[in-house]
Coordinates of C-alpha atoms in Angstrom, one line a residue:
M21 CA 37.1 33.5 -37.8
I22 CA 37.4 30.5 -40.2
R23 CA 38.0 28.3 -37.2
L24 CA 34.6 29.3 -35.6
A25 CA 32.7 28.9 -38.9
A26 CA 33.7 25.3 -39.6
P27 CA 32.4 23.8 -36.3
F28 CA 29.3 25.9 -36.5
S29 CA 28.5 24.6 -40.0
I30 CA 29.0 21.0 -38.8
I31 CA 26.5 21.5 -36.0
L32 CA 24.0 22.9 -38.4
L33 CA 24.4 20.1 -41.0
S34 CA 24.3 17.4 -38.3
G35 CA 20.6 18.2 -37.8
C36 CA 19.9 17.3 -41.4
A37 CA 21.2 13.7 -41.1
T38 CA 18.8 10.8 -40.8
A39 CA 19.4 7.2 -39.8
V40 CA 20.0 4.9 -42.7
G41 CA 17.7 1.9 -42.7
S42 CA 15.3 3.2 -40.1
A43 CA 11.7 2.1 -40.4
P44 CA 9.0 4.6 -41.2
E45 CA 6.6 5.5 -38.3
R46 CA 3.4 3.4 -38.2
A47 CA 0.2 5.3 -38.7
A48 CA -2.4 5.0 -35.9
P49 CA -5.4 2.8 -36.6
V50 CA -8.3 4.5 -38.2
P51 CA -11.2 4.7 -35.7
I52 CA -14.5 3.1 -36.8
P53 CA -17.3 5.6 -36.6
Y54 CA -20.1 4.4 -34.3
S55 CA -23.8 4.7 -35.3
G56 CA -27.0 3.0 -34.3
V57 CA -27.8 1.8 -37.8
G58 CA -28.3 -1.9 -37.8
L59 CA -28.6 -2.2 -34.0
E60 CA -32.4 -1.7 -33.9
R61 CA -32.9 -5.4 -33.1
V62 CA -30.6 -5.1 -30.0
I63 CA -30.9 -1.6 -28.5
G64 CA -33.8 -1.6 -26.1
Q65 CA -34.0 -5.4 -25.8
N66 CA -34.2 -7.1 -22.4
A67 CA -32.2 -10.3 -21.6
N68 CA -34.9 -12.6 -22.8
G69 CA -35.1 -10.8 -26.1
L70 CA -31.4 -11.2 -26.6
V71 CA -31.5 -14.9 -25.8
R72 CA -34.3 -15.3 -28.4
L73 CA -32.2 -13.4 -31.0
F74 CA -28.7 -14.9 -30.3
G75 CA -29.2 -18.0 -28.1
E76 CA -27.7 -18.5 -24.7
P77 CA -25.0 -15.9 -23.8
D78 CA -21.3 -17.0 -23.6
A79 CA -20.9 -14.8 -20.5
D80 CA -23.3 -13.2 -18.1
V81 CA -21.7 -10.6 -15.8
R82 CA -23.7 -8.6 -13.2
E83 CA -22.4 -5.6 -11.3
G84 CA -24.8 -3.7 -9.1
N85 CA -27.9 -3.0 -11.2
A86 CA -25.9 -3.3 -14.5
R87 CA -25.6 -6.5 -16.5
K88 CA -23.4 -7.5 -19.5
L89 CA -24.4 -10.3 -21.8
Q90 CA -21.7 -11.5 -24.1
F91 CA -22.3 -13.4 -27.3
Q92 CA -19.5 -14.8 -29.5
S93 CA -18.8 -16.7 -32.7
Q94 CA -15.8 -17.3 -34.9
I95 CA -16.5 -13.9 -36.5
C96 CA -16.9 -11.6 -33.6
V97 CA -17.6 -11.0 -29.9
L98 CA -20.6 -8.8 -29.0
D99 CA -21.0 -7.2 -25.5
T100 CA -24.5 -5.9 -24.7
Y101 CA -24.9 -3.7 -21.7
L102 CA -28.2 -3.7 -19.9
Y103 CA -29.2 -1.0 -17.4
T104 CA -32.3 -0.4 -15.4
K105 CA -34.2 2.9 -15.6
G106 CA -36.3 3.4 -12.5
T107 CA -38.0 0.1 -11.6
A108 CA -38.2 -1.1 -15.2
E109 CA -36.6 -4.3 -16.3
P110 CA -32.9 -3.9 -17.5
R111 CA -32.6 -3.1 -21.2
V112 CA -29.7 -2.8 -23.6
T113 CA -28.4 0.8 -23.8
Y114 CA -25.0 0.2 -25.3
V115 CA -23.4 -2.4 -27.6
D116 CA -19.7 -3.0 -28.3
A117 CA -18.1 -5.5 -30.8
R118 CA -14.7 -6.8 -31.7
Q119 CA -13.2 -9.6 -33.6
P120 CA -12.0 -12.6 -31.5
D121 CA -8.4 -11.4 -31.7
G122 CA -9.5 -8.0 -30.3
R123 CA -9.4 -6.0 -33.6
A124 CA -12.3 -3.6 -34.3
I125 CA -15.4 -4.7 -36.2
D126 CA -18.6 -2.9 -37.2
R127 CA -21.2 -3.5 -34.5
A128 CA -24.1 -4.0 -36.9
S129 CA -22.1 -6.6 -38.9
C130 CA -21.4 -8.5 -35.7
V131 CA -25.1 -8.5 -34.8
S132 CA -25.9 -9.8 -38.2
A133 CA -23.3 -12.6 -38.0
L134 CA -24.4 -13.6 -34.5
T135 CA -28.1 -14.0 -35.5
R136 CA -26.9 -16.6 -38.1
R137 CA -24.7 -18.6 -35.6
E138 CA -25.9 -21.9 -34.3
G139 CA -28.0 -21.4 -31.2
G140 CA -29.4 -18.1 -32.4
K141 CA -32.8 -17.7 -33.9

């Protein structure tokens, strides 16, 4: 009976061992909550309104009846998505923002920064 108990206890104790020097797990990035606060100057604008606000876009992508105007500075990149509703002129319905390296940034802060960039008004 002693012979069976020894291997069994080794098996049980081996589950308690941890690797020495192993790095702790990295936590997932905290998502930034999205709200419309600070986006009032952008949501609902047409392309001409965006050009008046930010200057000429750095990218203008069209796909079907959708259009994306992209504005960027050293601080951030702002993607504005314009869609038509019926026969009306395309208007901004959604805005996304990121830092130039791809990290998240508050959308309203990006809008504010872009209105101060050279070329914007």
